[in-house]
Structure formats: structure tokens, C-alpha cells
Amino acid sequence: MQYKVIFFDWGGVIANDPGDEFLGDLLTSIGATEQQKKEIFQTYMVRFMEGKITERDYWEALRQKYGLAIHDTISEEFKKWKGLVANQEVLALARQAQQKGVKVAILSNVIEPTYNVIKQAGYYDLFDDVIASCKEGCAKPQKEIYELALERLHVQAKESLFIDDKQLCLDPATELGMATLLAKDPAQLVADLQGIIANP
């Protein structure tokens, strides 16, 4: 295979559910309006995803700023996310790549409670490394997180492939010289990935 490393996004790639709707619905359930949700995603959620504020600080900020009714066990809600169920066909293809000597890694924008439930489910253990925004202090599409991913896996951009479900997140990877694959739907992703892994 022409690649030494394949980087996978989680939501929308390894798992079929990207997670954006889940996060929005969770905010709705605690009383956020559409306008408030938009503001939260552009401010507090960005800082939360980059690990700049803790989970406790995030909920407390929403409580104070918007008066939202946030219960003490809200972190348990993240266990209900459908994105905790990985696409077994994609995981099998990742294992096939590893068997061919290719490293596989997660490169994902993720907030702390989501990171924790994925880790507890044991999925991160299946990969050679996990570059998670909440642990690194930067997030896609910031150039720094792609450079960090390449450095961590000791690979040149041209020797790597990055798979994501958002073109916005693929563009910086392309600019760095990484090969990219847009995951439009599970069937297309599996077919394209099978073709890539089958080629020597």
C-alpha cells in the first residue's frame, strides 16, 4: 500500500453518526433556544472541544450565561449517543490495513465526555494512536492538529491518508500534502476503503 498511516475521523467515519445532531438535541433538552445553540457551538463548544475549558466549566458557563437547567448526571447522556456504535465493516478494514503494516490512528474533534465514553468502550485501544482535540488544545480545521498527527505517527504528509465526513476538515490536510477521502455515506466509504487497502 502506498500509505504508511491512515487517519480516521470518528463520528461520520468509524461511527456512522457524526454527532452534531446529538449535541444539538442535548442542548435543546436542557432548554436552549436555536439562537442560544448557535452561540454555544461558536463559543463554549469550541473551547470545550479544544480542551481549553473542563466539562464542569462548560456546563457551569451554560448555566450562568443562559440559565439552562443542567442536571448533575448530564454526562451520562453521552452514553446514549449512537456514535458509540462503530461501523464493524470500517473497523475490519482498519484491521486489514494494520495486518499489511499500515498504522491506523484516530484524528478527531471530540469533547471530554464523548472521548471518555469511546475510550471506556475500548475502541481507542484498536488504533495505534488517538489524536483527540480535547486532549491536544487544538481542533480541525486548525493546521496545528494535522501537523501534530503527522509528528506523532512519524510520517510525512505524502505517506498518509486522512478520512473525514466534512470537506472543511479535509482541506487543510490536502494543503499539507496528505491524501484525503470524503466519507459521504457508509456504503461509499467501505467501497472506497476496500479499494485502497486492496492495492499494493
Coordinates of C-alpha atoms in Angstrom, one line a residue:
M1 CA 0.0 0.0 0.0
Q2 CA 1.2 3.5 -0.8
Y3 CA 0.3 4.8 2.7
K4 CA 2.2 4.3 5.9
V5 CA -0.6 5.7 8.1
I6 CA -4.4 6.1 7.7
F7 CA -6.0 8.7 9.9
F8 CA -9.7 8.2 10.6
D9 CA -12.2 10.7 12.0
W10 CA -14.6 9.1 14.5
G11 CA -18.1 10.5 14.1
G12 CA -19.3 10.0 10.5
V13 CA -16.4 7.7 9.6
I14 CA -15.7 5.0 12.2
A15 CA -19.2 5.5 13.6
N16 CA -22.0 6.4 11.2
D17 CA -23.4 9.2 13.3
P18 CA -21.4 12.4 13.1
G19 CA -22.7 13.6 16.5
D20 CA -23.6 17.2 15.6
E21 CA -27.4 16.5 15.8
F22 CA -26.9 14.6 19.1
L23 CA -25.1 17.6 20.7
G24 CA -27.8 20.0 19.4
D25 CA -30.6 17.8 20.7
L26 CA -28.9 17.6 24.1
L27 CA -28.8 21.4 24.3
T28 CA -32.4 21.5 23.3
S29 CA -33.3 19.1 26.1
I30 CA -31.9 21.4 28.7
G31 CA -33.8 24.4 27.4
A32 CA -31.5 26.1 24.9
T33 CA -33.2 28.0 22.1
E34 CA -32.0 27.7 18.5
Q35 CA -30.2 31.1 18.8
Q36 CA -28.5 30.0 22.0
K37 CA -27.4 26.7 20.5
K38 CA -25.8 28.6 17.6
E39 CA -23.9 30.9 20.1
I40 CA -22.9 27.9 22.2
F41 CA -21.5 26.0 19.3
Q42 CA -19.5 29.0 18.1
T43 CA -18.1 29.8 21.6
Y44 CA -18.2 27.5 24.6
M45 CA -18.3 24.3 22.5
V46 CA -15.2 25.3 20.5
R47 CA -13.3 25.9 23.8
F48 CA -14.7 22.7 25.2
M49 CA -13.6 20.7 22.1
E50 CA -10.1 22.2 22.2
G51 CA -9.8 21.2 25.9
K52 CA -9.5 24.9 26.9
I53 CA -12.3 24.5 29.5
T54 CA -13.2 21.5 31.5
E55 CA -16.5 19.7 31.3
R56 CA -17.5 21.2 34.7
D57 CA -16.6 24.7 33.5
Y58 CA -18.6 24.2 30.3
W59 CA -21.9 23.2 32.0
E60 CA -21.4 25.9 34.6
A61 CA -20.9 28.5 31.9
L62 CA -24.1 27.5 30.2
R63 CA -26.0 27.5 33.5
Q64 CA -24.8 31.0 34.3
K65 CA -25.0 32.6 30.8
Y66 CA -28.3 31.1 29.7
G67 CA -30.0 29.9 32.8
L68 CA -30.2 26.3 31.4
A69 CA -31.4 23.5 33.7
I70 CA -28.4 21.2 33.8
H71 CA -28.8 18.1 36.0
D72 CA -25.8 16.6 37.8
T73 CA -25.8 13.4 35.8
I74 CA -25.8 15.1 32.4
S75 CA -22.5 13.3 31.4
E76 CA -24.5 10.0 31.5
E77 CA -26.4 11.3 28.4
F78 CA -23.4 10.8 26.2
K79 CA -23.7 7.1 26.7
K80 CA -26.9 7.3 24.5
W81 CA -25.0 8.7 21.5
K82 CA -25.4 6.3 18.5
G83 CA -21.9 7.2 17.6
L84 CA -20.7 4.9 20.3
V85 CA -21.6 2.1 17.9
A86 CA -18.8 1.6 15.5
N87 CA -19.3 0.5 11.9
Q88 CA -17.8 -3.0 12.1
E89 CA -17.0 -3.1 8.3
V90 CA -14.9 0.0 8.7
L91 CA -13.2 -1.4 11.8
A92 CA -12.4 -4.6 9.9
L93 CA -10.8 -2.7 7.1
A94 CA -8.7 -0.8 9.6
R95 CA -7.5 -4.1 11.0
Q96 CA -6.7 -5.3 7.5
A97 CA -4.6 -2.2 6.9
Q98 CA -2.7 -2.9 10.2
Q99 CA -2.1 -6.5 9.0
K100 CA -0.5 -5.1 5.9
G101 CA 1.9 -3.0 8.1
V102 CA -0.1 0.3 7.9
K103 CA -0.6 2.2 11.1
V104 CA -4.1 3.4 11.8
A105 CA -5.0 6.4 14.0
I106 CA -7.9 8.5 15.1
L107 CA -7.8 12.2 14.3
S108 CA -11.0 13.6 15.8
N109 CA -12.7 16.7 17.1
V110 CA -14.2 15.4 20.4
I111 CA -15.3 16.8 23.7
E112 CA -14.2 15.3 27.0
P113 CA -17.4 13.3 27.9
T114 CA -17.5 11.8 24.4
Y115 CA -13.8 11.0 24.5
N116 CA -14.3 9.2 27.8
V117 CA -17.2 7.0 26.7
I118 CA -15.5 6.0 23.5
K119 CA -12.3 5.2 25.5
Q120 CA -14.3 3.2 28.1
A121 CA -15.9 1.2 25.3
G122 CA -12.4 0.1 24.3
Y123 CA -12.5 1.4 20.8
Y124 CA -9.4 3.6 21.0
D125 CA -7.3 0.6 22.0
L126 CA -7.8 -0.8 18.5
F127 CA -5.8 2.1 17.0
D128 CA -2.1 2.9 17.0
D129 CA -2.7 6.4 18.3
V130 CA -5.5 8.8 19.1
I131 CA -5.2 12.5 18.3
A132 CA -8.2 14.0 20.1
S133 CA -8.9 17.7 20.0
C134 CA -9.9 17.9 23.7
K135 CA -6.5 16.4 24.7
E136 CA -4.3 18.4 22.3
G137 CA -5.6 22.0 22.7
C138 CA -6.4 22.5 19.0
A139 CA -9.0 21.2 16.6
K140 CA -9.8 20.6 13.0
P141 CA -9.6 22.6 10.7
Q142 CA -6.7 24.2 12.5
K143 CA -3.4 23.3 10.8
E144 CA -1.7 22.6 14.1
I145 CA -3.6 19.4 14.8
Y146 CA -2.7 17.8 11.4
E147 CA 0.9 18.7 11.9
L148 CA 0.7 17.2 15.4
A149 CA -0.8 14.0 14.0
L150 CA 1.9 13.6 11.4
E151 CA 4.6 14.2 14.0
R152 CA 3.0 11.7 16.5
L153 CA 2.9 8.9 13.9
H154 CA 6.4 9.8 12.5
V155 CA 5.1 10.1 8.9
Q156 CA 5.4 12.5 6.1
A157 CA 2.2 14.1 4.8
K158 CA 2.5 12.4 1.4
E159 CA 2.7 9.0 3.1
S160 CA -0.7 9.4 4.8
L161 CA -4.4 9.3 4.1
F162 CA -7.0 11.2 6.1
I163 CA -10.7 10.2 6.1
D164 CA -13.3 12.7 7.3
D165 CA -17.0 13.3 6.7
K166 CA -16.5 17.1 6.4
Q167 CA -14.7 18.7 3.4
L168 CA -13.9 21.7 5.7
C169 CA -11.7 19.3 7.7
L170 CA -10.1 17.7 4.7
D171 CA -8.9 20.9 3.0
P172 CA -6.1 21.7 5.5
A173 CA -4.9 18.1 5.2
T174 CA -4.8 18.4 1.4
E175 CA -2.8 21.7 1.7
L176 CA -0.2 19.9 3.8
G177 CA 0.1 17.2 1.2
M178 CA -1.9 14.4 2.8
A179 CA -4.2 12.2 0.6
T180 CA -7.8 12.6 1.6
L181 CA -11.1 10.7 1.3
L182 CA -14.5 12.3 2.0
A183 CA -16.9 9.9 3.7
K184 CA -20.3 10.7 2.2
D185 CA -22.1 7.6 3.5
P186 CA -21.1 4.2 5.0
A187 CA -21.5 2.2 1.8
Q188 CA -19.3 4.6 -0.3
L189 CA -16.7 4.8 2.5
V190 CA -16.5 1.0 2.8
A191 CA -16.2 0.5 -1.0
D192 CA -13.5 3.2 -1.4
L193 CA -11.6 1.9 1.6
Q194 CA -11.7 -1.6 0.3
G195 CA -10.2 -0.4 -3.0
I196 CA -7.4 1.5 -1.2
I197 CA -6.5 -1.4 1.1
A198 CA -6.6 -4.0 -1.7
N199 CA -4.0 -2.1 -3.8
P200 CA -0.3 -2.9 -3.0

